[in-house]
Amino acid sequence: MERGKLSKGKHFIKILLLMLIPWTALVFTAPIYNRKEPYLGGWPFLYWYLFSWIFIQPVLTFIVFKFIDRERW
Amino acid sequence: MEFSTFDIALFFLIVASTIIVAFLGARWRAADMSKISEWSIGGRKFGTLIVWFLMGGDIYTAYALISVPGGAYGQGGFILYSAVYGAMAYPFLYYVAPRLYLIAKKKGMITGGDYVRERFKSDTLSLLISLTGIIAMLPYIALQIVGIKYVLQAMNFPIVESYIIAFLIVAAFTVVAGLRGPALGAIIKDILLWAVIITITVVLAIRFDGFSLVFKSLDAQGLNYMIPPNLMIGYMTLAFGNGIAWLLFPNLLTGILGSKDAKTIKKNSVLLPVYQVWMLILAIFGLVALSENLVPNKVSSLAFPSVLTTYFSPTFVSIAFAAIIIGAMIPASLQALSAANLITRNIYLQYINKQASERKQVLVGRISVFIMIVASLIFVLTPAASGLIFYLLTMSYAWLLQTLPAIILSMYWHSLDKYSVAAGWAVGVTFTTYGLYTVKFASSLLPWFKYAYVGLVGLALNLVVLLAVYAIVRMAKIKYESGIAPEEFTDYDVHA
């Protein structure tokens, strides 16, 4: 298959991992994650949740880079 | 705070070394500076690490260092939208930017305006989009100038004279070195800022038991650090709108176009989000200032400087202040450069001298850099104009969002025509300007529309009008052209 021609299914997974999941987790669910409980290490949920997403997101992007676009680092 | 001669010397040493390095950029990977692409986008040679520094250096500026802690101090968790909108933007960068980069490389484009001109075969639309970009850069540069005010004040320097000198130096190294100047300067800037932020974080985390004491103390005093529920729509629309507007900023586009290949951009979409840590940490610094009541007269912009001067020695503070100063100079350089590229390519070359040689274009670019910096200084320094700059600032972000169909949608929607895009743009810009007028340009959230972000509401209207005109153009069978065939777009490097 020609490079970069993704099947419809793979293209959907790409968009899901790259955009739909992080956008949902970080923007659309804001009223849900805007809470103090449960605390972690004294940090309210809002803060440690956003903090962990700073690291989750690059991992998702990397998965797309490596396994869907099949790029080499 | 009293600074010793040693501290002041250290401060100047750091700032001066960065400036020298930025000037030396001209000789870095020696280039023929008579070529416009060599001067304006560094010859498309930058690899992953340089692009990381360049884009990171440009997004995370002195203004962020002052405004994020200030925002947390003044409005609590609302400012976290700035930690979230990057997360919106990076996936978008991965998906969209390589496509734009590859077509630009293929066709020798240097600005967003170049792309619009070729895609729609329209000088007028290209001019509208370019002017939007130029106008957006002006308050952005001015913002960097204002960002260092509090540092100059704290160090007892004459503020106005220092501004002028600092930013004329910015103009000088940008004129000489082009994109290589801020690219090289950004390395020092970011290494220094990372070191400063990590040090502050470690020291404060130890003092406040991993910051848990900060949240406890805020709770005890009944101070807010969550997102205020009445601003929830504002938080979400601002994060969403700014996130997708990001790629439309001419300065970021300049960084993207300077990359070596599309893979460099993708790798950076993985690596750049690490910078987002700054935003969250900076917000927490602001909360420290709030809980410990450190800020004199409750001037929120003083939140970060107050944290520094309260918990750190004068020597460390002078290093941090030097970092803030170069954190303003480097981004200002890139912003002036990207506006200059638009002026040269999409105003001068298209309207004034269509036959201009590359050498001539570089000259015009250099003059334009100087004009942009001087114009920003005038905006900041003259009281009458400084009010205007504030208006421009709220407008420019919202206006930039209205260029989304022209620059981004048009890469995927091949039958999109110039009439639909121009009509949508006009309605979007008019609405956002009116919307901002209703709140007297004091905010970009609309209280009469659930505090929604004006730019995003404008974009929604923009798209509705675009669709309507699109339908009419088709029904009336009006002719239009595109200079780029659909199959010329690709998301992958050909050689890879």
PDB file of C-alpha atoms in Angstrom, chain B residues 44-149:
ATOM      1  CA  ARG B  44      14.080  25.091   6.203  1.00  0.00           C
ATOM      2  CA  LYS B  45      16.981  23.367   7.917  1.00  0.00           C
ATOM      3  CA  PHE B  46      16.021  23.124  11.560  1.00  0.00           C
ATOM      4  CA  GLY B  47      15.914  19.676  13.162  1.00  0.00           C
ATOM      5  CA  THR B  48      13.777  18.393  16.026  1.00  0.00           C
ATOM      6  CA  LEU B  49      15.747  19.922  18.884  1.00  0.00           C
ATOM      7  CA  ILE B  50      16.077  23.406  17.388  1.00  0.00           C
ATOM      8  CA  VAL B  51      12.392  23.485  16.436  1.00  0.00           C
ATOM      9  CA  TRP B  52      11.562  22.368  19.968  1.00  0.00           C
ATOM     10  CA  PHE B  53      13.500  25.280  21.410  1.00  0.00           C
ATOM     11  CA  LEU B  54      12.262  27.711  18.793  1.00  0.00           C
ATOM     12  CA  MET B  55       8.569  26.916  19.129  1.00  0.00           C
ATOM     13  CA  GLY B  56       8.740  26.353  22.870  1.00  0.00           C
ATOM     14  CA  GLY B  57      10.696  29.567  23.171  1.00  0.00           C
ATOM     15  CA  ASP B  58       8.031  31.354  21.268  1.00  0.00           C
ATOM     16  CA  ILE B  59       4.924  29.988  22.948  1.00  0.00           C
ATOM     17  CA  TYR B  60       6.104  30.137  26.531  1.00  0.00           C
ATOM     18  CA  THR B  61       7.112  33.755  26.856  1.00  0.00           C
ATOM     19  CA  ALA B  62       7.785  36.369  29.493  1.00  0.00           C
ATOM     20  CA  TYR B  63       4.155  37.309  29.179  1.00  0.00           C
ATOM     21  CA  ALA B  64       3.133  33.806  30.259  1.00  0.00           C
ATOM     22  CA  LEU B  65       5.546  33.977  33.196  1.00  0.00           C
ATOM     23  CA  ILE B  66       3.842  37.126  34.416  1.00  0.00           C
ATOM     24  CA  SER B  67       0.235  36.557  33.365  1.00  0.00           C
ATOM     25  CA  VAL B  68      -0.334  32.930  34.399  1.00  0.00           C
ATOM     26  CA  PRO B  69       0.676  33.371  38.055  1.00  0.00           C
ATOM     27  CA  GLY B  70      -1.140  36.712  37.946  1.00  0.00           C
ATOM     28  CA  GLY B  71      -4.253  35.017  36.603  1.00  0.00           C
ATOM     29  CA  ALA B  72      -4.188  32.312  39.255  1.00  0.00           C
ATOM     30  CA  TYR B  73      -3.697  34.969  41.915  1.00  0.00           C
ATOM     31  CA  GLY B  74      -6.600  37.038  40.621  1.00  0.00           C
ATOM     32  CA  GLN B  75      -9.097  34.493  39.310  1.00  0.00           C
ATOM     33  CA  GLY B  76      -8.124  31.112  40.699  1.00  0.00           C
ATOM     34  CA  GLY B  77      -8.506  28.015  38.538  1.00  0.00           C
ATOM     35  CA  PHE B  78      -9.907  29.823  35.520  1.00  0.00           C
ATOM     36  CA  ILE B  79      -6.357  30.463  34.291  1.00  0.00           C
ATOM     37  CA  LEU B  80      -5.855  26.694  33.932  1.00  0.00           C
ATOM     38  CA  TYR B  81      -7.398  27.079  30.493  1.00  0.00           C
ATOM     39  CA  SER B  82      -3.894  28.111  29.472  1.00  0.00           C
ATOM     40  CA  ALA B  83      -2.601  24.695  30.545  1.00  0.00           C
ATOM     41  CA  VAL B  84      -5.433  23.043  28.620  1.00  0.00           C
ATOM     42  CA  TYR B  85      -5.385  24.918  25.337  1.00  0.00           C
ATOM     43  CA  GLY B  86      -1.909  23.650  24.513  1.00  0.00           C
ATOM     44  CA  ALA B  87      -3.256  20.155  24.913  1.00  0.00           C
ATOM     45  CA  MET B  88      -5.922  21.103  22.364  1.00  0.00           C
ATOM     46  CA  ALA B  89      -3.353  22.518  20.001  1.00  0.00           C
ATOM     47  CA  TYR B  90      -0.606  19.880  19.953  1.00  0.00           C
ATOM     48  CA  PRO B  91      -2.681  17.065  18.419  1.00  0.00           C
ATOM     49  CA  PHE B  92      -3.878  19.587  15.890  1.00  0.00           C
ATOM     50  CA  LEU B  93      -0.252  20.487  15.195  1.00  0.00           C
ATOM     51  CA  TYR B  94       0.506  16.835  14.536  1.00  0.00           C
ATOM     52  CA  TYR B  95      -2.426  16.375  12.195  1.00  0.00           C
ATOM     53  CA  VAL B  96      -2.585  19.666  10.311  1.00  0.00           C
ATOM     54  CA  ALA B  97       0.843  21.326  10.282  1.00  0.00           C
ATOM     55  CA  PRO B  98       2.756  18.678   8.257  1.00  0.00           C
ATOM     56  CA  ARG B  99       0.263  19.086   5.410  1.00  0.00           C
ATOM     57  CA  LEU B 100       0.757  22.849   5.343  1.00  0.00           C
ATOM     58  CA  TYR B 101       4.514  22.474   5.711  1.00  0.00           C
ATOM     59  CA  LEU B 102       4.806  20.021   2.818  1.00  0.00           C
ATOM     60  CA  ILE B 103       2.774  22.084   0.371  1.00  0.00           C
ATOM     61  CA  ALA B 104       4.696  25.224   1.397  1.00  0.00           C
ATOM     62  CA  LYS B 105       8.009  23.494   0.801  1.00  0.00           C
ATOM     63  CA  LYS B 106       6.912  22.158  -2.564  1.00  0.00           C
ATOM     64  CA  LYS B 107       5.709  25.566  -3.752  1.00  0.00           C
ATOM     65  CA  GLY B 108       8.343  27.736  -2.064  1.00  0.00           C
ATOM     66  CA  MET B 109       5.841  29.455   0.234  1.00  0.00           C
ATOM     67  CA  ILE B 110       7.098  31.402   3.234  1.00  0.00           C
ATOM     68  CA  THR B 111       3.906  32.729   4.844  1.00  0.00           C
ATOM     69  CA  GLY B 112       0.277  31.778   5.368  1.00  0.00           C
ATOM     70  CA  GLY B 113      -0.563  34.559   2.914  1.00  0.00           C
ATOM     71  CA  ASP B 114       1.539  32.838   0.227  1.00  0.00           C
ATOM     72  CA  TYR B 115      -0.511  29.695   0.726  1.00  0.00           C
ATOM     73  CA  VAL B 116      -3.878  31.475   0.566  1.00  0.00           C
ATOM     74  CA  ARG B 117      -2.847  33.291  -2.612  1.00  0.00           C
ATOM     75  CA  GLU B 118      -1.912  30.085  -4.377  1.00  0.00           C
ATOM     76  CA  ARG B 119      -4.790  27.986  -3.062  1.00  0.00           C
ATOM     77  CA  PHE B 120      -7.495  30.517  -3.994  1.00  0.00           C
ATOM     78  CA  LYS B 121      -5.675  32.381  -6.772  1.00  0.00           C
ATOM     79  CA  SER B 122      -6.730  35.588  -5.046  1.00  0.00           C
ATOM     80  CA  ASP B 123      -4.491  38.487  -4.102  1.00  0.00           C
ATOM     81  CA  THR B 124      -7.318  40.153  -2.214  1.00  0.00           C
ATOM     82  CA  LEU B 125      -8.079  37.194   0.044  1.00  0.00           C
ATOM     83  CA  SER B 126      -4.362  36.756   0.650  1.00  0.00           C
ATOM     84  CA  LEU B 127      -4.131  40.416   1.660  1.00  0.00           C
ATOM     85  CA  LEU B 128      -7.052  40.107   4.099  1.00  0.00           C
ATOM     86  CA  ILE B 129      -5.545  37.041   5.755  1.00  0.00           C
ATOM     87  CA  SER B 130      -2.073  38.601   5.878  1.00  0.00           C
ATOM     88  CA  LEU B 131      -3.330  41.855   7.384  1.00  0.00           C
ATOM     89  CA  THR B 132      -5.130  39.836  10.062  1.00  0.00           C
ATOM     90  CA  GLY B 133      -1.782  38.217  10.873  1.00  0.00           C
ATOM     91  CA  ILE B 134       0.175  41.463  10.901  1.00  0.00           C
ATOM     92  CA  ILE B 135      -2.359  43.191  13.131  1.00  0.00           C
ATOM     93  CA  ALA B 136      -2.292  40.218  15.486  1.00  0.00           C
ATOM     94  CA  MET B 137       1.479  40.379  15.876  1.00  0.00           C
ATOM     95  CA  LEU B 138       1.588  44.032  16.881  1.00  0.00           C
ATOM     96  CA  PRO B 139      -0.075  43.742  20.304  1.00  0.00           C
ATOM     97  CA  TYR B 140       1.757  40.478  20.843  1.00  0.00           C
ATOM     98  CA  ILE B 141       5.126  42.208  20.569  1.00  0.00           C
ATOM     99  CA  ALA B 142       3.841  45.043  22.737  1.00  0.00           C
ATOM    100  CA  LEU B 143       2.817  42.441  25.298  1.00  0.00           C
ATOM    101  CA  GLN B 144       6.391  41.212  25.548  1.00  0.00           C
ATOM    102  CA  ILE B 145       7.530  44.769  26.175  1.00  0.00           C
ATOM    103  CA  VAL B 146       4.954  45.225  28.927  1.00  0.00           C
ATOM    104  CA  GLY B 147       5.870  41.807  30.343  1.00  0.00           C
ATOM    105  CA  ILE B 148       9.321  43.009  31.382  1.00  0.00           C
ATOM    106  CA  LYS B 149       8.059  46.188  33.033  1.00  0.00           C
TER     107      LYS B 149
END
